[in-house]
Coordinates of C-alpha atoms in Angstrom, one line a residue:
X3 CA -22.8 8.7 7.1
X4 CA -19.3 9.1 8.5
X5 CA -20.7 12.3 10.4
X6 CA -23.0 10.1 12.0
X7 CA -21.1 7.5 12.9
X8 CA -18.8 10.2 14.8
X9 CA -22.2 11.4 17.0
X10 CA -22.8 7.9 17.1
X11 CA -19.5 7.0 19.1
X12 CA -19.4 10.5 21.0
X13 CA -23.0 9.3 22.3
X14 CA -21.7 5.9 23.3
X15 CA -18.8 7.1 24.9
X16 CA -21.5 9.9 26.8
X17 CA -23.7 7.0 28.3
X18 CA -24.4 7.0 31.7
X19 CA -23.6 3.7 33.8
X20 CA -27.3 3.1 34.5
X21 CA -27.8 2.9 30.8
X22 CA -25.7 0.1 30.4
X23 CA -27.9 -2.7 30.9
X24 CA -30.9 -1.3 28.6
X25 CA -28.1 -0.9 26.1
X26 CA -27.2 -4.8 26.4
X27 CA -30.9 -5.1 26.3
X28 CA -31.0 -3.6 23.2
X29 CA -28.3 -5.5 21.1
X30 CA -29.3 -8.7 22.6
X31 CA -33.0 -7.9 20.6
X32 CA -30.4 -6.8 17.3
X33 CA -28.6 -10.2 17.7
X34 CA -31.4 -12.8 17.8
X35 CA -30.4 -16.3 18.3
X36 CA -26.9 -15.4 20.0
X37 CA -26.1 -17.2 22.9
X38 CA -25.0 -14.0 25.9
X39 CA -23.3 -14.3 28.9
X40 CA -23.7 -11.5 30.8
X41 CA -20.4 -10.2 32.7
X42 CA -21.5 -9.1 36.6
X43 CA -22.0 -5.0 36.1
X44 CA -18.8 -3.1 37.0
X45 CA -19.4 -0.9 40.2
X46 CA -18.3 2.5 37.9
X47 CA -17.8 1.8 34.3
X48 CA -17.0 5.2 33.3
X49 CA -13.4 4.7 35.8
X50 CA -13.2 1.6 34.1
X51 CA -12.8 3.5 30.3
X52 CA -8.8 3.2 30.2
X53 CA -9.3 0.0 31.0
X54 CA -10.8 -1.0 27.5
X55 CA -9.4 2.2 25.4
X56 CA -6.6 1.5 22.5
X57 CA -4.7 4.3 21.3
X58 CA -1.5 5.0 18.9
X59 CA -0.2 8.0 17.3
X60 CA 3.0 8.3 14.9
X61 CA 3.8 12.0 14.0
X62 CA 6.7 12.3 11.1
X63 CA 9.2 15.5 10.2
X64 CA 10.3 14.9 6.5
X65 CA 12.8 17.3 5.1
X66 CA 14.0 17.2 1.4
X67 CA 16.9 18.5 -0.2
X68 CA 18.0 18.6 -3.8
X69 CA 21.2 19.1 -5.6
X70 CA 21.2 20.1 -8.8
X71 CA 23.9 19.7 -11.8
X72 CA 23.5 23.4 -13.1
X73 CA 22.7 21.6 -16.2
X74 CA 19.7 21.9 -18.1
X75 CA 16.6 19.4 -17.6
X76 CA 15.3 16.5 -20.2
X77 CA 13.1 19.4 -21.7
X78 CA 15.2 22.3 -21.2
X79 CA 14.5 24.0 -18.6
X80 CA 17.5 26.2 -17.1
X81 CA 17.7 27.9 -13.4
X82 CA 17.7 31.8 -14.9
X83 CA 15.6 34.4 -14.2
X84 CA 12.9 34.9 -16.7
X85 CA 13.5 38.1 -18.8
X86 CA 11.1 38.4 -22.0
X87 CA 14.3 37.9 -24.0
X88 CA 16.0 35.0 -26.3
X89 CA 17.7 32.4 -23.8
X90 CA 20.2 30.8 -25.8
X91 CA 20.9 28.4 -23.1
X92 CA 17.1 26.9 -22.9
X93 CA 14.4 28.0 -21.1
X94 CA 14.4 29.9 -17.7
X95 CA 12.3 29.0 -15.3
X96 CA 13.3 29.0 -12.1
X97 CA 10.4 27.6 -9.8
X98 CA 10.9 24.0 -11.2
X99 CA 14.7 24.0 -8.9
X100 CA 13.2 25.4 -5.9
X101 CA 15.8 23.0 -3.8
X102 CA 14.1 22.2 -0.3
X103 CA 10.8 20.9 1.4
X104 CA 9.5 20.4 4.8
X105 CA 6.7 18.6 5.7
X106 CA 4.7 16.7 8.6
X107 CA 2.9 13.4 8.7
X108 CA 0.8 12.2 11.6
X109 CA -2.1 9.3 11.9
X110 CA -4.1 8.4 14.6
X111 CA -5.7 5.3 15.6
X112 CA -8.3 5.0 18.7
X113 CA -11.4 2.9 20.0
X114 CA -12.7 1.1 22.5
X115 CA -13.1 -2.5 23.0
X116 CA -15.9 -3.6 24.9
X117 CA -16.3 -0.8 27.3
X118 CA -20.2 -0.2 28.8
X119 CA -20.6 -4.0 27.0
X120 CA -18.7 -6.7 25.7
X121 CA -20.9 -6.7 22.8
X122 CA -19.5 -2.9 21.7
X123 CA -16.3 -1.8 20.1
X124 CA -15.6 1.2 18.3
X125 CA -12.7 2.4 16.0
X126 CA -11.9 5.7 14.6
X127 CA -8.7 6.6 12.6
X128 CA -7.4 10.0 11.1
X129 CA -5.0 10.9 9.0
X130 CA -3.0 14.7 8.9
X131 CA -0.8 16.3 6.4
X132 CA 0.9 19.7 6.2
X133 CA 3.6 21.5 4.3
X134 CA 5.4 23.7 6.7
X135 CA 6.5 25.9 3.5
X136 CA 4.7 26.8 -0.1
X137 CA 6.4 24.5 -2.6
X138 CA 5.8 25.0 -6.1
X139 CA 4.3 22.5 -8.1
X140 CA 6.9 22.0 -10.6
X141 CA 9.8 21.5 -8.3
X142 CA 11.2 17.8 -7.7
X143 CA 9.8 17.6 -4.1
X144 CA 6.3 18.5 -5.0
X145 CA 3.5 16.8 -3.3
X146 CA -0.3 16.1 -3.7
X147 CA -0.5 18.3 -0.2
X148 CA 0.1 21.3 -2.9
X149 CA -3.2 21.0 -4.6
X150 CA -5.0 21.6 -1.4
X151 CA -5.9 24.8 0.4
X152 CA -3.4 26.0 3.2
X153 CA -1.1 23.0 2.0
X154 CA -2.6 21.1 4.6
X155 CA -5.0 18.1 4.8
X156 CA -6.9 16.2 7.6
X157 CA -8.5 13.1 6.8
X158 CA -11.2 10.6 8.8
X159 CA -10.3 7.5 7.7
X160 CA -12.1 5.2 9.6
X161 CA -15.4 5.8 12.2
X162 CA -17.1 2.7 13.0
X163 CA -19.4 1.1 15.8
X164 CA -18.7 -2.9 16.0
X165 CA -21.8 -4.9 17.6
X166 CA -21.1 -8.2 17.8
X167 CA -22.0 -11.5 20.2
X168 CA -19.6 -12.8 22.7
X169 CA -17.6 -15.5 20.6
X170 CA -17.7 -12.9 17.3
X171 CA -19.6 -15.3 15.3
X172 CA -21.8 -12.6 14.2
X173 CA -20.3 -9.4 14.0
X174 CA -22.5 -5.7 12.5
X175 CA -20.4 -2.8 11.9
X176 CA -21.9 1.0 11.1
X177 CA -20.0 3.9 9.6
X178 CA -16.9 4.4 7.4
X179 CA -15.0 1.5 7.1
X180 CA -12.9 -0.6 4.4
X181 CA -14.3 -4.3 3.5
X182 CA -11.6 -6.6 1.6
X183 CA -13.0 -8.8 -1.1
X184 CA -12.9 -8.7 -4.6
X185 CA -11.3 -5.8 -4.2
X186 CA -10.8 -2.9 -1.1
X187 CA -14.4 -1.4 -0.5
X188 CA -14.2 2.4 0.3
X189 CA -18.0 3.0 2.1
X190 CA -19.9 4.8 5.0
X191 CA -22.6 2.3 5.7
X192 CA -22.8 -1.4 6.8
X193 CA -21.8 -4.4 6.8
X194 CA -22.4 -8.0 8.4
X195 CA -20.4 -10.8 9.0
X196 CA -21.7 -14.1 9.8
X197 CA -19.1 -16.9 10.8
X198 CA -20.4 -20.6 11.4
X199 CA -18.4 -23.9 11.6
X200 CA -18.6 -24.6 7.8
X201 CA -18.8 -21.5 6.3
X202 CA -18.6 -17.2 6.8
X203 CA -20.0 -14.5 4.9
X204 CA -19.9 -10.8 4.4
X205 CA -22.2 -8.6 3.3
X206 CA -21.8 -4.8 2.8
X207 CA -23.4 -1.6 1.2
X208 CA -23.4 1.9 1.5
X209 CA -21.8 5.5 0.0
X210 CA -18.4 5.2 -1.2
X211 CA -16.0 7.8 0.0
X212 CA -13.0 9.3 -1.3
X213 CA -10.6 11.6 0.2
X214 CA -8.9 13.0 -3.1
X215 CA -12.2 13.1 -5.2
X216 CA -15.8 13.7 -5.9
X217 CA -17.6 10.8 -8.0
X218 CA -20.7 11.2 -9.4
X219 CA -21.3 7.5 -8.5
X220 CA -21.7 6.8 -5.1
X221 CA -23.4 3.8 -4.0
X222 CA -21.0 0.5 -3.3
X223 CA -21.9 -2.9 -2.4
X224 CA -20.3 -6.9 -2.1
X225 CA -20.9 -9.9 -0.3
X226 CA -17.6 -12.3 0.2
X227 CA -18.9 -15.9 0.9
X228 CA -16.3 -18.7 2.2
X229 CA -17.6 -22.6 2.2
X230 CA -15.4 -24.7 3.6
X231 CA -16.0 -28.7 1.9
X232 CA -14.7 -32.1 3.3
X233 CA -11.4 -33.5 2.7
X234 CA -9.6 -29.9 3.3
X235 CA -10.9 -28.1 0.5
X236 CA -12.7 -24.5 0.4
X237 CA -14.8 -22.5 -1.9
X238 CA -14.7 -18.4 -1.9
X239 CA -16.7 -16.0 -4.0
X240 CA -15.8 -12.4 -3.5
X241 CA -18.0 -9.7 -5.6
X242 CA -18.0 -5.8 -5.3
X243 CA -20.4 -3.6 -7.4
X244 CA -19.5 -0.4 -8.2
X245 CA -20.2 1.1 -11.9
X246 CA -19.5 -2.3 -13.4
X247 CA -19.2 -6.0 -11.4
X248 CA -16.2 -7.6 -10.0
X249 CA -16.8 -11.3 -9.4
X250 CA -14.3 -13.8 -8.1
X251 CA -14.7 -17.4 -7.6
X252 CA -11.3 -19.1 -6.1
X253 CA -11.0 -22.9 -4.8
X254 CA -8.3 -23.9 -2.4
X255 CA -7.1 -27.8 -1.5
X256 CA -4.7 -29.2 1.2
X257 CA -3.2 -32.4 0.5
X258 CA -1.3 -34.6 2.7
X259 CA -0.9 -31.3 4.9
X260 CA 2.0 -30.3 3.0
X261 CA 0.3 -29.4 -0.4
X262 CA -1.9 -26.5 -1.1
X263 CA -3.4 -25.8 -3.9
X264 CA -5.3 -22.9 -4.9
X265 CA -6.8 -21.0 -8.1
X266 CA -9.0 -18.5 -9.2
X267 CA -11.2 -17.0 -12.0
X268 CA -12.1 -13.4 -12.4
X269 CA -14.5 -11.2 -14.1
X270 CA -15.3 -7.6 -14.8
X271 CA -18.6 -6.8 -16.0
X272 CA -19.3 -9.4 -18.6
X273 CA -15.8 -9.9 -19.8
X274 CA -13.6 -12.7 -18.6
X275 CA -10.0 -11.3 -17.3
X276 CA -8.0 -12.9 -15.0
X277 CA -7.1 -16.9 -14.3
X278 CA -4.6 -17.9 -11.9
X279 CA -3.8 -21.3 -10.4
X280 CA -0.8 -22.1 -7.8
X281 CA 0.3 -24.5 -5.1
X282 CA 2.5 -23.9 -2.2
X283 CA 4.6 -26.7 -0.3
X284 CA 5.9 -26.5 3.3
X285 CA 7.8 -30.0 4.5
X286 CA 7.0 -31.4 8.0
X287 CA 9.9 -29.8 9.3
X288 CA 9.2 -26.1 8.1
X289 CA 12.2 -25.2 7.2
X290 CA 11.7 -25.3 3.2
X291 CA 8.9 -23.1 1.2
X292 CA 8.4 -24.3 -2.3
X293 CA 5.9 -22.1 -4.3
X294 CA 4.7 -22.5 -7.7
X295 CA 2.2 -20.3 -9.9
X296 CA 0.7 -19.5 -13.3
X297 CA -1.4 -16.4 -14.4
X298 CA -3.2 -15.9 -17.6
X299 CA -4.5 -12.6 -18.9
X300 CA -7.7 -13.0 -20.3
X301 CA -8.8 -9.9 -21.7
X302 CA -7.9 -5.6 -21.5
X303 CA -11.4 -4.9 -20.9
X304 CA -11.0 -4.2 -17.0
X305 CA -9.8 -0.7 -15.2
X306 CA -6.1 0.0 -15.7
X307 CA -5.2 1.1 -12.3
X308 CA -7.9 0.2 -10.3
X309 CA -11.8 -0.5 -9.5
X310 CA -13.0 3.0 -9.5
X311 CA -11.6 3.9 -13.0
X312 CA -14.8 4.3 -14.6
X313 CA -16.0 6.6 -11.7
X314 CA -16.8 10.1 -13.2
X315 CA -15.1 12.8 -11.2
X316 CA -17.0 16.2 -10.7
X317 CA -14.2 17.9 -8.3
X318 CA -13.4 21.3 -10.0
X319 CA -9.9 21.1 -8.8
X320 CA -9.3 18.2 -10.4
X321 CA -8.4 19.5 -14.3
X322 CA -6.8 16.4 -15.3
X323 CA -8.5 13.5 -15.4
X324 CA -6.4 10.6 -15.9
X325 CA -2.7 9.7 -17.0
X326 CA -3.3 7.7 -20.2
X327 CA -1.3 4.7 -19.4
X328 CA -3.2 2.8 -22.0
X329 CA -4.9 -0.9 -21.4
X330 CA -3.0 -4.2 -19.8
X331 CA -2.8 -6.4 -23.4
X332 CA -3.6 -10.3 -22.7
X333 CA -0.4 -12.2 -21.5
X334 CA 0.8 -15.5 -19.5
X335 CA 2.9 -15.1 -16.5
X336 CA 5.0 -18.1 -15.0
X337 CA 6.5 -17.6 -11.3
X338 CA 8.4 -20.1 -8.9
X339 CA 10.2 -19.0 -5.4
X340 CA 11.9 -21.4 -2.9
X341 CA 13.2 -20.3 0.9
X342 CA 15.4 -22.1 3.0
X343 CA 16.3 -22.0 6.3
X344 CA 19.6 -23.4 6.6
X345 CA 20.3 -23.0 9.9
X346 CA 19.0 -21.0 13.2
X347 CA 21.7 -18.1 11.4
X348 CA 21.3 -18.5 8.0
X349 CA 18.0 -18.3 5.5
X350 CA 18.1 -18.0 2.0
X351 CA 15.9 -17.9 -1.4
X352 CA 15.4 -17.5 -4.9
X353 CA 12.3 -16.8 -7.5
X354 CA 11.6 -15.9 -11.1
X355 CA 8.8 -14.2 -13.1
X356 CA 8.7 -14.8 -16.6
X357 CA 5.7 -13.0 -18.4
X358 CA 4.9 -13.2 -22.0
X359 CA 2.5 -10.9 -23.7
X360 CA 0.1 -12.9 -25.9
X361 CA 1.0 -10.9 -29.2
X362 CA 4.5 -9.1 -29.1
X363 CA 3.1 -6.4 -31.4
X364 CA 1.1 -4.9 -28.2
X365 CA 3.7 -3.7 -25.9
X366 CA 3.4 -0.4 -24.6
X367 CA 5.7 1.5 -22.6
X368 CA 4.4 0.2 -19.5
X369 CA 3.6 -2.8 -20.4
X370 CA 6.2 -5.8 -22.2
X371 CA 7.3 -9.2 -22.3
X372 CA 10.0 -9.5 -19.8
X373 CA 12.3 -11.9 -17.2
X374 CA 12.5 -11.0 -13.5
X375 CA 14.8 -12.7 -11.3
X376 CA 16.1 -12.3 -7.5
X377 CA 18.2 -14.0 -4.9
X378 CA 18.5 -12.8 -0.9
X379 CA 19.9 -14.5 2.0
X380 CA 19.5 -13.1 5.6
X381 CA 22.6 -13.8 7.9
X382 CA 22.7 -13.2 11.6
X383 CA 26.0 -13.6 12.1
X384 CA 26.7 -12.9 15.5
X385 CA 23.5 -12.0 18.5
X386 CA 21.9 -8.8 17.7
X387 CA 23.0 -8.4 14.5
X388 CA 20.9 -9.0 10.6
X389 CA 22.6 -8.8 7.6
X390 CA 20.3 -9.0 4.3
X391 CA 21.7 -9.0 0.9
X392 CA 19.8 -9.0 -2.6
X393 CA 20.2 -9.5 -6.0
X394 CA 17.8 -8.2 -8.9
X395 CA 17.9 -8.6 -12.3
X396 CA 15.1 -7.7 -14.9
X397 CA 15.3 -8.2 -18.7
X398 CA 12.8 -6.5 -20.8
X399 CA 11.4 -8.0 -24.4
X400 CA 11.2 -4.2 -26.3
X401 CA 10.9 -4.0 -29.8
X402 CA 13.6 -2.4 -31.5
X403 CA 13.5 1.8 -31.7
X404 CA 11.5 2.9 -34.7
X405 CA 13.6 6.5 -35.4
X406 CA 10.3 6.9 -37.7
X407 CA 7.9 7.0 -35.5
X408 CA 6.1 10.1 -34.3
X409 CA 7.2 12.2 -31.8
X410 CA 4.4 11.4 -28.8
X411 CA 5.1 7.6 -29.7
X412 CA 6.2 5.8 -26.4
X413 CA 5.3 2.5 -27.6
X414 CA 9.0 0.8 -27.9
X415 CA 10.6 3.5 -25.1
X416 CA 11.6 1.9 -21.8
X417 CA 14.1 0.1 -19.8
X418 CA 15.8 -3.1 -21.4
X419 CA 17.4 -4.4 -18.6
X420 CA 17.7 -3.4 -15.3
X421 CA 20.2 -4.8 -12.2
X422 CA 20.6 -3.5 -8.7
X423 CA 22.3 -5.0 -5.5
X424 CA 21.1 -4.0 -2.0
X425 CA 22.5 -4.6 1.4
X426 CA 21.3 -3.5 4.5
X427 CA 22.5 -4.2 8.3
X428 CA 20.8 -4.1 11.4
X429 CA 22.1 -4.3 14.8
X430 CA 20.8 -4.0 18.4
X431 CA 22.1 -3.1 21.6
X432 CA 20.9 -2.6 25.2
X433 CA 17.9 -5.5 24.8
X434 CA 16.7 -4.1 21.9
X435 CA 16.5 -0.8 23.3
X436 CA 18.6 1.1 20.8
X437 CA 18.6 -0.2 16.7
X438 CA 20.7 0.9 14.3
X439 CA 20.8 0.4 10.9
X440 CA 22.4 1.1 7.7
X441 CA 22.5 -0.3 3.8
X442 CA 23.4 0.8 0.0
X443 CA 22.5 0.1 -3.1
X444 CA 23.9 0.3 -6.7
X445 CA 22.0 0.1 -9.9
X446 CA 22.8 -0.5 -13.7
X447 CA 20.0 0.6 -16.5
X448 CA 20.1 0.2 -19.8
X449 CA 17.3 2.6 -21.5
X450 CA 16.2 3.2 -25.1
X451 CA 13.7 5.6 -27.1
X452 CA 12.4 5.9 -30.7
X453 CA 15.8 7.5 -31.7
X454 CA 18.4 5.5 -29.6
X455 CA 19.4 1.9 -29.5
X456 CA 19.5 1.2 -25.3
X457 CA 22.1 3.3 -23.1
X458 CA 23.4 2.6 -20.0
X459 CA 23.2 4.6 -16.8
X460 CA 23.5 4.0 -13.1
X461 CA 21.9 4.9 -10.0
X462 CA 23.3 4.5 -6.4
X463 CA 22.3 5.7 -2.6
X464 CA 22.4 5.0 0.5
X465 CA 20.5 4.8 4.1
X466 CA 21.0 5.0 7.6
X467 CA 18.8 5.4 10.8
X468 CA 18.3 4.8 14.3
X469 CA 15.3 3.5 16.8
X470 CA 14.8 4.3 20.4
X471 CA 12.6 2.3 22.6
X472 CA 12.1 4.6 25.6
X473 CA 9.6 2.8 27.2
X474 CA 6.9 0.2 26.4
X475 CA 4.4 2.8 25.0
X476 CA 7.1 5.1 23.7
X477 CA 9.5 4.8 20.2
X478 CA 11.7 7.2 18.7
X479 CA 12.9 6.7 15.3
X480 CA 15.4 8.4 11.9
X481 CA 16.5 8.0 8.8
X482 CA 18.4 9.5 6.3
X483 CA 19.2 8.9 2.8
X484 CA 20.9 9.8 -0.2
X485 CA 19.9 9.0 -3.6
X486 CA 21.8 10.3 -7.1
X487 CA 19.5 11.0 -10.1
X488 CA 20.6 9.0 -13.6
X489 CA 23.1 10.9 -15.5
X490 CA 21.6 10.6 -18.4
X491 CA 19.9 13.2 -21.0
X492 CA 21.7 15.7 -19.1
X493 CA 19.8 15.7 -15.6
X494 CA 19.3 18.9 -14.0
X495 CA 19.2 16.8 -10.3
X496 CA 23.0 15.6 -8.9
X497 CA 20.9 14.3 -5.6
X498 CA 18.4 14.1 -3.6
X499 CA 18.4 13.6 0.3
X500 CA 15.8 13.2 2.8
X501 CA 15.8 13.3 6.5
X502 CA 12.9 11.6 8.2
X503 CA 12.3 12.2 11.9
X504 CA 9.4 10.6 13.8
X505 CA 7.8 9.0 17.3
X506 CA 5.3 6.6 17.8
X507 CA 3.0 6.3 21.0
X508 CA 0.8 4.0 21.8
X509 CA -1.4 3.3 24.9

């Protein structure tokens, strides 16, 4: 599908002027009903093309460097050559501190809006990744770029004809593209969106795609409907159906134009497994936001990281198939935030998450009771300048460590509690020209495992970079940073720094 949505826009963007108005012709018979309004024919639309052409690139240099300790790893693995004999020391292996990486990032974004008609837009989108040297898989900087041939990897992310009529009430769009619903449809095929005074809807089907596997099942489909009700209320049903059903029923209310109230029920296949319900206040004035939610976990029996779980994966180069992460037990989550604008300088804010799992007894590494709080205020102190500072603190409900227990149980292993303060600056100069900007962060952990009660460790770094506007289609932009690894379990890492290095064009 994707391949023909490529020959589809090649053959657009090939059309002779004189085919223009049989063209128009055309979608005018597609889009029935629609009420046209012809613009006068340009004199030479094909000298007209940069007139309706978008286009933007960003290209990134990352480099990574580690440090390491000269101490063994968690698992004892020791920087020695391998020689068939005894190491007293622990175990050589010397590819997993291979200390350096270089690699290069670049996306590009293009299409056409209404060239040859006003009816017609196109977008097409790839993505490219290279490493500029081999990098083993078991050293720290390893990437997914590694599993691929020639460490390299080019990817068409989007190819898509938009036909639509003049006020975009009714728009059809053919090829690979991404539909938000329920959840974020993958496909190469179509879909149609309808918009009308009291209501819009979506519909959508085709071949799912994936860049990073090969599923056995391949055909996707959704319809996202909107019906907006008297008095400042709206009803929404978003489905997707792909290997099992995900269907979403929300209701949103306004009141009084301050109040807005909104919840939702979800399902997966036939089970129950989400409910959420929350309400957001914003004074006349604009300068307070008061927010206010609740969450229930209704069931474990949806996907654990996301819709295509379930999808069976023929790609031979895939040999494992999933981390085991284990199921999201039934809990009740409780969340408030509240921002203030104090004055044209000064903003500041607060929230909270407090989650409780429905039976303590079901915690899993990944997955506990626990109380997440954090405070920020944003400063600009004098013109030009931004200073943001944060607080975080997260307190985790573990049970006690169960010396015991077997060896592969990771049930009551995990952080405790966790705090970290950032602070980051900004400042510009020469009309926003030139931005630089700087920040740190420090971080306190307190970890335990089957055998220890929790142990503290800490974790700091720091950032700094700099932005270049040379013109208005032109940006130049750096960063570098330093993080320390947790010196803890003897570490084998004392650092890790990257230096990022990029420019963004766009037309």
């Amino acid at each position: 599908m994707f391949r023909a949505s490529i020959l589809a826009g090649l053959l657009i963007l090939a059309v002779p002027a004189a085919g223009q108005e049989r063209i128009t012709a055309a979608w005018d018979s597609v889009l029935t009903g629609a009420a046209v309004t012809h613009a006068p024919p340009e004199a030479n639309p094909t000298r007209d093309f940069l007139k309706h052409l978008y286009f933007e690139s960003r290209t990134e240099y990352w480099r990574y460097n580690t440090h390491f300790t000269g101490l063994p790893t968690a698992t004892g693995l020791i920087n020695a050559p391998f020689t068939g004999e005894f190491n007293p020391n622990g175990i050589p292996y010397p590819l997993a501190f291979e200390p350096q990486a270089n690699r290069v990032y670049a996306f590009i974004d293009f299409g056409t809006r209404g060239w040859l008609s006003e009816r017609l837009n196109t977008h097409f989108s790839y993505r490219y990744a290279q490493d500029l040297q081999p990098v083993n898989t078991a050293a720290p900087a390893a990437n997914l770029i590694e599993t691929f041939p020639g460490n390299r990897r080019i990817d068409l992310t989007q190819a898509n004809i938009e036909i639509q009529d003049k006020p975009a009430a009714t728009v059809l769009s053919l090829g690979r593209q991404y539909v938000f619903g329920a959840e974020i449809a993958a496909l190469d095929g179509v879909s149609l969106s309808v918009r009308r005074k009291r209501a819009a809807l979506t519909v959508f089907g085709g071949r799912r795609f994936s860049n990073f596997s090969d599923p056995i099942q391949r055909a996707i489909g959704g319809a996202n409907l909107v019906v907006r009700l008297a008095n400042s209320a709206s009803v929404e049903y978003d489905g997707l159906w792909y290997v099992r059903g995900t269907n979403r029923v929300a209701l949103h209310k306004r009141f009084a134009d301050k109040w807005l109230v909104s919840s939702y029920f979800r399902s997966y296949g036939s089970a129950p497994v989400d409910f959420s319900a929350s309400t957001l206040y914003i004074p006349a004035n604009g300068r307070s936001t008061l927010r206010l939610g609740f969450f229930q976990k209704l069931s474990n029996r949806d996907y654990y990281y996301d819709y295509t779980y379930f999808a069976a994966n023929r790609d031979p180069r895939v040999l494992l198939s999933r981390l085991n992460l284990g199921p999201i037990s039934p809990y009740s989550q409780l969340t408030a935030s509240y921002e203030r604008a104090f004055t044209g300088r000064l903003e500041a804010g607060s929230s909270v998450w407090v989650r409780r799992l429905n039976d303590a007894a079901a915690q899993g590494a990944f997955d506990t009771s626990f109380v997440d709080f954090r405070a920020h205020a944003q400063l600009a102190a004098w013109r030009g300048t931004t200073t943001q500072v944060e607080y975080h603190q997260r307190n985790s409900d573990r049970l006690p460590p169960a010396p015991g227990a077997a060896f592969d149980d990771i049930q009551r292993s995990g952080e405790t509690r966790i705090e970290d303060v950032t602070a980051e600056a900004r400042r510009n100069f020469f009309e926003s020209r030139l931005q630089l900007s700087g920040g740190a962060y420090y971080r306190l952990v307190r970890l335990q495992d089957n055998l220890h009660t929790p142990i503290g460790a800490y974790q700091s770094g720091w950032l700094a970079g700099a932005a270049v506007r040379l013109d208005s289609r032109t940006r130049l932009y750096g960063e570098y940073n330093l993080d320390n690894d947790f010196f803890l379990y003897r570490p084998s890492i004392a650092n890790s720094r990257i230096l990022r290095l990029g420019v963004r064009w766009k037309y």
